[in-house]
């Protein structure tokens, strides 16, 4: 469900804006000055929508349109080819997404939801409020680059640009360019296609550029941030399994989970997944230091059938199982309740007594835990190991980690995280704008792309203009219905379930 506080805040903000606008327009004293002020600044207000338009960027657009005309022709011709391919691909993608959404609606399998190619984003629901700034800035940047493509392509085809503007609809920001319609109708369908496809083409290029920067980020930040040396802790969830005086702290560098090396945040998740699948790791300890279970009472079975031998409810003791040194041939197991940190500090890992040496005085002891529970040593030098007992996914989500380790003390830990997160949003949102605007749907770029494409390809096959327009209308109707179905079901899945 949509958070009530967020909904109230948005509604209250728009009501205040609309009320102030209505009062000023109805005032005999301030009406003329207010409307003149709005007009001079290119502002327009309507319910849940505010728009700003200006001509201050027209010279910049004109300058860009004059740079190397031959290269621009090839650039926007490439955009034409991409736009036509994207229009077909977007339909296929929406059909696939609709099938995935329907499959998710009719099953309780949580994995299917993560397989959706496209998802409706609702701030505060499936978009954390802590990342709203990334979302809105990336969305606005993607919209500006999109409209920059339209403006430069239009001027290159001798179509006048009346102005550029930005808007906010409910909470979503965006941008637009106002083209002179008469000029647009006078040029050929191929020229129109270059203009209409320029927006999605520039979104695709921005998506690829952001993706390249994302992969090259370790190289670009190499002089000031190291990678491949461990996973740096940037946040510890308060009250989690990693919190506490002997837990992890912001700035700690995790290098190992048991005998699984951690070179980055991906290794952290991979090691925890591996440790949750394999049997519990054992530790080589001197046999002389073991205290049989009778020192703390007889071992007893838990409800899941596993054995426990610590009945003192101590937070520092743990039950270990091992094969009696005198009865290794019989495989008889003994249990000992021992101080856990003393037992495992500086000891080698093992799976059997043979790993500790055949003639060694050490035995392989294994923590006797409940099913799915694991004992894990987390190495974060120079501090002593953090000892964790519990379900490994609980530890995975108890901390936030980054691959980037500052080389200098004055550098902020979160700077690479900010850059990574922003680039990921640019990739997602710019790519999504390229897909959605390519759909042959009313009021989107796909409508004008389809009309121009039909005029360029069907003029010799279907000579009657009205018939071509009728074909275009039904294709647009089908595309609009497909997009509307995806949005409606996507919103229902996000907000109602």
XYZ file of C-alpha atoms in Angstrom:
497
model
C 0.000 0.000 0.000
C 1.039 3.607 -0.614
C 2.253 5.197 2.662
C -0.474 7.453 4.040
C 2.013 10.087 5.209
C 3.501 10.425 1.715
C 0.056 10.612 0.115
C -1.088 13.264 2.588
C 2.085 15.318 2.055
C 1.725 15.276 -1.752
C -1.993 16.068 -1.675
C -1.529 18.858 0.867
C 1.263 20.421 -1.192
C -0.747 20.445 -4.403
C -3.882 21.700 -2.626
C -1.877 24.598 -1.174
C -0.464 25.492 -4.619
C -3.851 25.235 -6.327
C -5.579 27.236 -3.569
C -2.993 30.024 -3.744
C -3.278 30.106 -7.555
C -7.088 30.281 -7.405
C -7.095 33.064 -4.799
C -4.614 35.194 -6.741
C -6.480 34.732 -10.031
C -9.803 35.657 -8.426
C -8.404 38.726 -6.653
C -9.226 42.025 -8.337
C -6.124 43.586 -6.777
C -3.483 40.988 -7.637
C -4.911 39.170 -10.687
C -3.285 41.245 -13.455
C 0.107 41.456 -11.737
C 0.025 37.738 -10.896
C -0.860 36.632 -14.434
C 1.771 38.978 -15.875
C 4.345 37.558 -13.485
C 3.493 33.988 -14.569
C 3.608 34.890 -18.266
C 6.935 36.731 -17.992
C 8.542 33.696 -16.399
C 6.925 31.107 -18.656
C 5.018 29.440 -15.815
C 1.722 27.592 -16.151
C -0.237 26.044 -13.281
C -3.033 23.483 -13.347
C -4.169 20.772 -10.887
C -1.233 18.463 -10.107
C 0.818 20.027 -12.918
C 3.246 22.934 -13.080
C 5.157 23.838 -16.234
C 8.002 26.229 -17.046
C 9.048 27.214 -20.577
C 11.880 29.433 -21.826
C 13.746 30.411 -24.989
C 17.100 30.975 -23.257
C 18.501 27.678 -24.576
C 17.543 28.211 -28.225
C 20.987 29.590 -29.115
C 22.653 26.599 -27.508
C 20.451 24.233 -29.527
C 21.213 26.163 -32.717
C 24.949 26.007 -32.020
C 24.802 22.232 -31.485
C 22.825 21.801 -34.727
C 25.616 23.511 -36.723
C 28.450 21.281 -35.457
C 29.722 19.060 -38.285
C 26.531 18.650 -40.372
C 27.722 15.398 -41.976
C 28.422 13.778 -38.609
C 25.043 14.946 -37.286
C 23.299 13.468 -40.331
C 24.917 10.089 -39.680
C 24.179 10.423 -35.956
C 20.466 11.088 -36.365
C 20.163 8.553 -39.208
C 21.524 5.966 -36.781
C 18.888 7.186 -34.342
C 16.216 6.623 -37.014
C 17.263 2.986 -37.430
C 17.391 2.499 -33.666
C 13.996 4.161 -33.181
C 12.249 1.885 -35.682
C 13.890 -1.195 -34.117
C 13.038 0.063 -30.619
C 9.393 0.554 -31.588
C 9.129 -3.126 -32.526
C 11.246 -4.246 -29.574
C 9.209 -2.242 -27.064
C 6.020 -4.020 -28.131
C 7.683 -7.420 -27.672
C 9.037 -6.323 -24.294
C 5.624 -5.097 -23.106
C 3.967 -8.347 -24.176
C 6.621 -10.305 -22.258
C 6.218 -8.053 -19.198
C 2.438 -8.485 -19.304
C 2.867 -12.265 -19.341
C 5.270 -12.071 -16.394
C 2.877 -9.844 -14.432
C -0.012 -12.224 -15.079
C 2.132 -15.173 -13.981
C 3.017 -13.317 -10.786
C -0.644 -12.538 -10.119
C -1.609 -16.192 -10.387
C 1.181 -17.687 -8.263
C 2.565 -17.321 -4.771
C 6.148 -17.938 -5.905
C 8.126 -14.842 -4.756
C 10.871 -15.447 -7.320
C 8.638 -14.639 -10.266
C 8.277 -11.002 -9.158
C 12.008 -10.476 -9.487
C 11.951 -11.770 -13.081
C 9.923 -8.869 -14.471
C 11.772 -6.880 -17.127
C 9.851 -3.651 -16.499
C 8.249 -2.535 -13.249
C 6.076 0.422 -12.310
C 7.912 2.638 -9.806
C 5.899 4.293 -7.036
C 7.888 6.489 -4.596
C 7.529 5.270 -1.043
C 6.227 1.856 -2.114
C 8.814 0.004 -4.204
C 11.196 2.969 -4.220
C 12.800 3.740 -0.825
C 12.251 7.313 0.331
C 15.981 7.506 1.075
C 16.653 7.193 -2.674
C 14.065 9.668 -3.966
C 16.757 12.249 -4.767
C 18.602 9.756 -7.006
C 15.350 8.857 -8.744
C 14.127 12.383 -9.456
C 17.518 13.775 -10.551
C 18.176 10.795 -12.838
C 14.654 11.037 -14.277
C 15.027 14.765 -14.931
C 18.463 14.278 -16.513
C 17.091 11.534 -18.770
C 14.201 13.792 -19.807
C 16.508 16.732 -20.589
C 18.830 14.596 -22.736
C 15.766 13.179 -24.495
C 14.439 16.621 -25.391
C 17.915 17.871 -26.336
C 17.929 15.189 -29.023
C 14.571 16.372 -30.393
C 15.645 20.041 -30.397
C 18.986 19.549 -32.173
C 17.484 17.137 -34.717
C 14.644 19.578 -35.448
C 16.978 22.527 -36.030
C 19.156 20.395 -38.255
C 16.075 19.639 -40.391
C 15.184 23.385 -40.483
C 12.298 23.093 -38.025
C 12.032 26.005 -35.623
C 12.194 25.381 -31.881
C 9.811 27.676 -30.022
C 11.238 26.865 -26.605
C 12.367 24.345 -24.040
C 10.725 23.648 -20.702
C 10.418 21.449 -17.656
C 7.417 20.296 -15.662
C 6.318 18.398 -12.575
C 3.269 16.128 -12.817
C 2.123 15.006 -9.358
C 5.655 14.062 -8.165
C 7.330 13.090 -11.438
C 9.608 15.653 -13.143
C 10.078 15.882 -16.899
C 11.139 18.083 -19.811
C 9.772 19.053 -23.252
C 10.533 21.080 -26.390
C 7.962 23.099 -28.329
C 8.453 22.662 -32.101
C 6.900 24.820 -34.818
C 4.206 22.509 -36.221
C 3.959 24.176 -39.654
C 7.653 23.564 -40.357
C 7.315 20.012 -39.087
C 4.479 19.215 -41.491
C 6.415 20.555 -44.503
C 9.403 18.227 -44.286
C 9.557 14.639 -45.588
C 8.536 11.601 -43.482
C 12.183 10.496 -43.278
C 13.172 13.886 -41.847
C 10.289 13.678 -39.393
C 11.451 10.228 -38.324
C 14.943 11.541 -37.591
C 13.397 14.173 -35.312
C 10.914 11.888 -33.581
C 13.468 9.080 -33.037
C 16.153 11.431 -31.702
C 14.708 11.409 -28.165
C 14.765 7.650 -27.621
C 18.125 7.445 -29.420
C 19.667 9.918 -26.980
C 18.150 8.026 -24.045
C 19.748 4.835 -25.320
C 23.130 6.564 -25.724
C 22.852 8.030 -22.209
C 21.999 4.570 -20.857
C 25.057 3.029 -22.551
C 27.320 5.897 -21.399
C 26.142 5.552 -17.777
C 26.617 1.779 -17.965
C 30.168 2.251 -19.252
C 30.935 4.712 -16.448
C 29.521 2.239 -13.939
C 31.893 -0.487 -15.110
C 34.843 1.922 -15.359
C 34.225 3.463 -11.930
C 36.924 1.359 -10.183
C 39.447 2.536 -12.804
C 38.361 6.182 -12.624
C 38.508 6.221 -8.821
C 41.696 4.144 -8.592
C 43.931 7.089 -7.535
C 41.800 7.749 -4.449
C 39.845 4.510 -3.787
C 41.193 0.947 -3.781
C 39.143 -2.087 -4.821
C 39.636 -5.835 -4.465
C 41.042 -5.620 -0.918
C 37.821 -6.313 0.980
C 34.295 -5.037 1.580
C 34.053 -1.728 3.453
C 31.149 -1.340 5.909
C 29.171 1.849 5.221
C 26.139 1.169 7.437
C 25.158 -1.198 10.248
C 21.468 -1.741 10.938
C 20.797 -0.818 14.554
C 19.812 -3.807 16.673
C 20.847 -6.279 13.960
C 23.089 -9.304 14.276
C 26.125 -7.227 13.274
C 25.482 -4.441 15.797
C 27.129 -4.251 19.218
C 30.500 -3.630 20.848
C 32.026 -6.762 19.310
C 30.142 -6.468 16.041
C 30.917 -4.474 12.912
C 31.254 -0.708 12.708
C 31.174 1.808 9.875
C 34.625 1.875 8.296
C 35.495 -1.754 9.100
C 37.060 -3.717 6.251
C 35.706 -7.273 6.015
C 38.290 -9.600 4.440
C 37.053 -13.113 5.205
C 34.046 -15.178 6.279
C 35.451 -18.380 7.778
C 37.820 -19.652 5.039
C 35.968 -17.811 2.240
C 37.900 -14.692 1.122
C 35.948 -11.435 0.734
C 37.366 -9.032 -1.874
C 34.204 -6.993 -2.361
C 30.509 -6.640 -1.596
C 29.627 -9.370 -4.111
C 31.933 -11.827 -2.323
C 30.191 -11.018 0.975
C 26.846 -12.179 -0.433
C 28.431 -15.109 -2.257
C 30.302 -16.385 0.814
C 27.197 -16.188 3.010
C 25.196 -18.067 0.393
C 27.911 -20.714 0.199
C 28.152 -21.074 3.989
C 24.404 -21.526 4.265
C 24.496 -24.442 1.802
C 27.515 -26.405 3.024
C 27.768 -28.243 6.384
C 28.936 -26.274 9.406
C 32.678 -25.580 9.486
C 34.699 -27.249 12.234
C 37.782 -26.059 14.156
C 41.005 -27.802 15.176
C 41.464 -27.482 18.957
C 43.694 -29.335 21.449
C 41.928 -32.400 22.822
C 43.324 -31.687 26.283
C 41.334 -28.463 26.521
C 37.938 -30.070 25.963
C 35.539 -30.373 28.883
C 32.984 -33.172 28.481
C 29.328 -32.213 28.566
C 28.758 -33.612 32.081
C 30.420 -30.444 33.417
C 27.298 -28.510 32.362
C 24.709 -31.278 32.397
C 23.809 -34.059 30.021
C 23.326 -33.208 26.318
C 19.727 -33.057 25.192
C 17.825 -32.982 21.910
C 16.217 -29.851 20.580
C 12.817 -29.925 18.907
C 14.421 -30.252 15.455
C 16.470 -33.277 16.538
C 19.818 -31.519 16.907
C 21.816 -31.761 20.119
C 22.612 -29.075 22.700
C 24.756 -29.323 25.796
C 24.800 -25.777 27.199
C 22.070 -25.348 29.778
C 23.382 -22.181 31.415
C 21.913 -19.772 28.784
C 25.322 -18.133 28.475
C 25.939 -15.730 25.596
C 29.624 -16.667 25.542
C 29.394 -20.487 25.590
C 28.481 -22.796 22.720
C 27.965 -26.526 22.413
C 30.576 -28.314 20.292
C 30.494 -31.901 19.069
C 33.518 -34.073 18.291
C 34.602 -37.686 17.981
C 36.180 -39.014 21.143
C 39.949 -39.300 20.614
C 39.967 -42.783 22.177
C 37.075 -43.961 20.041
C 37.751 -42.557 16.618
C 37.210 -45.952 15.032
C 33.717 -46.204 16.524
C 32.784 -42.678 15.414
C 31.169 -42.084 18.827
C 30.467 -38.378 19.298
C 30.974 -36.421 22.496
C 29.683 -32.961 23.342
C 31.350 -30.104 25.203
C 30.017 -26.690 26.264
C 32.952 -24.317 25.882
C 33.671 -20.556 25.718
C 33.239 -19.998 22.015
C 35.714 -17.162 21.431
C 38.475 -19.001 23.278
C 37.778 -22.150 21.282
C 37.918 -20.683 17.768
C 40.402 -17.793 18.061
C 43.442 -18.500 15.921
C 42.377 -22.053 15.080
C 42.393 -23.683 11.650
C 39.177 -24.827 9.998
C 38.423 -28.482 9.346
C 35.818 -30.931 8.141
C 37.202 -34.007 9.902
C 39.951 -34.991 12.332
C 42.230 -35.820 9.399
C 42.329 -32.100 8.511
C 43.951 -31.469 11.916
C 46.724 -34.039 11.304
C 46.649 -37.801 11.773
C 49.106 -37.847 14.663
C 48.107 -34.485 16.042
C 46.843 -33.913 19.574
C 44.044 -31.740 18.118
C 40.544 -32.806 17.201
C 37.985 -31.289 14.860
C 35.125 -29.799 16.889
C 31.945 -28.596 15.210
C 29.351 -26.224 16.716
C 26.172 -28.198 17.442
C 23.476 -25.861 16.130
C 19.885 -25.949 14.981
C 19.137 -26.734 11.349
C 19.884 -23.825 8.949
C 21.760 -22.036 11.737
C 25.446 -21.356 11.222
C 28.382 -20.204 13.310
C 30.493 -17.777 11.250
C 33.725 -15.950 12.022
C 33.874 -12.552 10.319
C 37.421 -11.254 9.879
C 37.774 -7.457 9.934
C 41.391 -6.716 10.930
C 42.889 -5.336 13.027
C 39.877 -5.976 15.312
C 39.154 -9.467 16.673
C 36.800 -11.658 14.683
C 33.107 -10.922 14.937
C 31.328 -14.160 15.893
C 27.883 -14.731 14.436
C 25.370 -17.447 15.284
C 22.162 -17.444 13.291
C 20.636 -17.621 9.823
C 23.213 -16.335 7.250
C 20.759 -14.065 5.318
C 20.162 -12.157 8.566
C 23.854 -11.239 8.579
C 23.815 -10.387 4.867
C 21.171 -7.693 5.292
C 22.480 -6.402 8.621
C 25.137 -4.240 6.946
C 25.652 -2.159 3.807
C 28.982 -2.643 2.063
C 30.987 -1.067 -0.725
C 33.862 -2.298 -2.877
C 35.670 1.041 -2.622
C 38.202 1.568 0.170
C 39.497 5.159 0.638
C 43.257 5.578 0.231
C 43.191 8.793 2.297
C 41.506 9.455 5.626
C 39.713 12.644 4.528
C 37.758 10.863 1.766
C 34.083 10.115 2.377
C 33.084 6.453 2.484
C 29.768 7.100 0.743
C 31.049 9.051 -2.290
C 31.528 5.955 -4.521
C 28.194 4.626 -3.249
C 26.478 7.868 -4.299
C 28.074 7.662 -7.744
C 27.258 3.966 -8.191
C 23.643 4.400 -7.123
C 23.094 7.458 -9.324
C 24.577 5.756 -12.386
C 22.371 2.711 -11.799
C 19.304 4.944 -11.697
C 20.383 6.722 -14.895
C 20.823 3.361 -16.641
C 17.409 2.123 -15.474
C 15.402 5.297 -16.058
C 16.998 6.391 -19.319
C 16.575 2.877 -20.664
C 12.964 2.813 -19.473
C 12.242 6.165 -21.171
C 13.694 4.811 -24.422
C 11.422 1.764 -24.207
C 8.222 3.530 -23.141
C 8.544 6.411 -25.612
C 9.109 3.925 -28.444
C 5.743 2.246 -27.851
C 3.215 3.164 -30.582
C 0.876 4.852 -28.124
C -1.180 8.034 -28.195
C 0.591 11.136 -26.808
C 4.029 9.484 -26.788
C 6.881 9.744 -29.292
C 5.818 6.360 -30.619
C 2.643 7.911 -32.064
C 4.578 10.332 -34.278
C 7.250 7.738 -35.080
C 4.579 5.296 -36.289
C 2.729 7.921 -38.360
C 5.939 9.047 -40.057
C 7.014 5.435 -40.652
C 3.678 4.575 -42.289
C 3.886 7.649 -44.491
C 7.412 6.705 -45.545
C 6.723 3.011 -46.270
C 3.027 2.611 -47.222
C 2.564 5.566 -49.534
C 3.048 3.395 -52.649
C 1.177 0.367 -51.246
C -1.811 2.156 -49.655
C -2.295 5.247 -51.775
C -5.357 6.511 -49.883
C -4.158 8.756 -47.027
C -7.301 8.103 -44.962
C -6.696 4.354 -45.099
C -3.102 4.868 -43.930
C -4.356 7.002 -41.073
C -6.925 4.316 -40.194
C -4.202 1.657 -40.092
C -2.122 3.923 -37.890
C -5.084 4.574 -35.597
C -5.722 0.879 -34.930
C -2.027 0.193 -34.384
C -1.880 3.091 -31.913
C -5.022 1.830 -30.209
C -3.456 -1.610 -29.743
C -0.178 -0.133 -28.478
C -2.008 2.181 -26.063
C -4.073 -0.709 -24.708
C -0.917 -2.796 -24.250
C 0.870 -0.020 -22.362
C -2.221 0.816 -20.280
C -2.622 -2.851 -19.302
C 1.017 -3.021 -18.203
C 0.737 0.178 -16.163
C -2.606 -0.759 -14.571
C -1.553 -4.281 -13.595
C 1.878 -3.039 -12.523
C 0.319 -0.440 -10.225
C -2.042 -3.025 -8.792
C 0.811 -5.418 -8.124
C 2.861 -2.698 -6.415
C 0.177 -0.996 -4.334
C -2.580 -3.535 -3.701
C -0.716 -6.742 -2.861
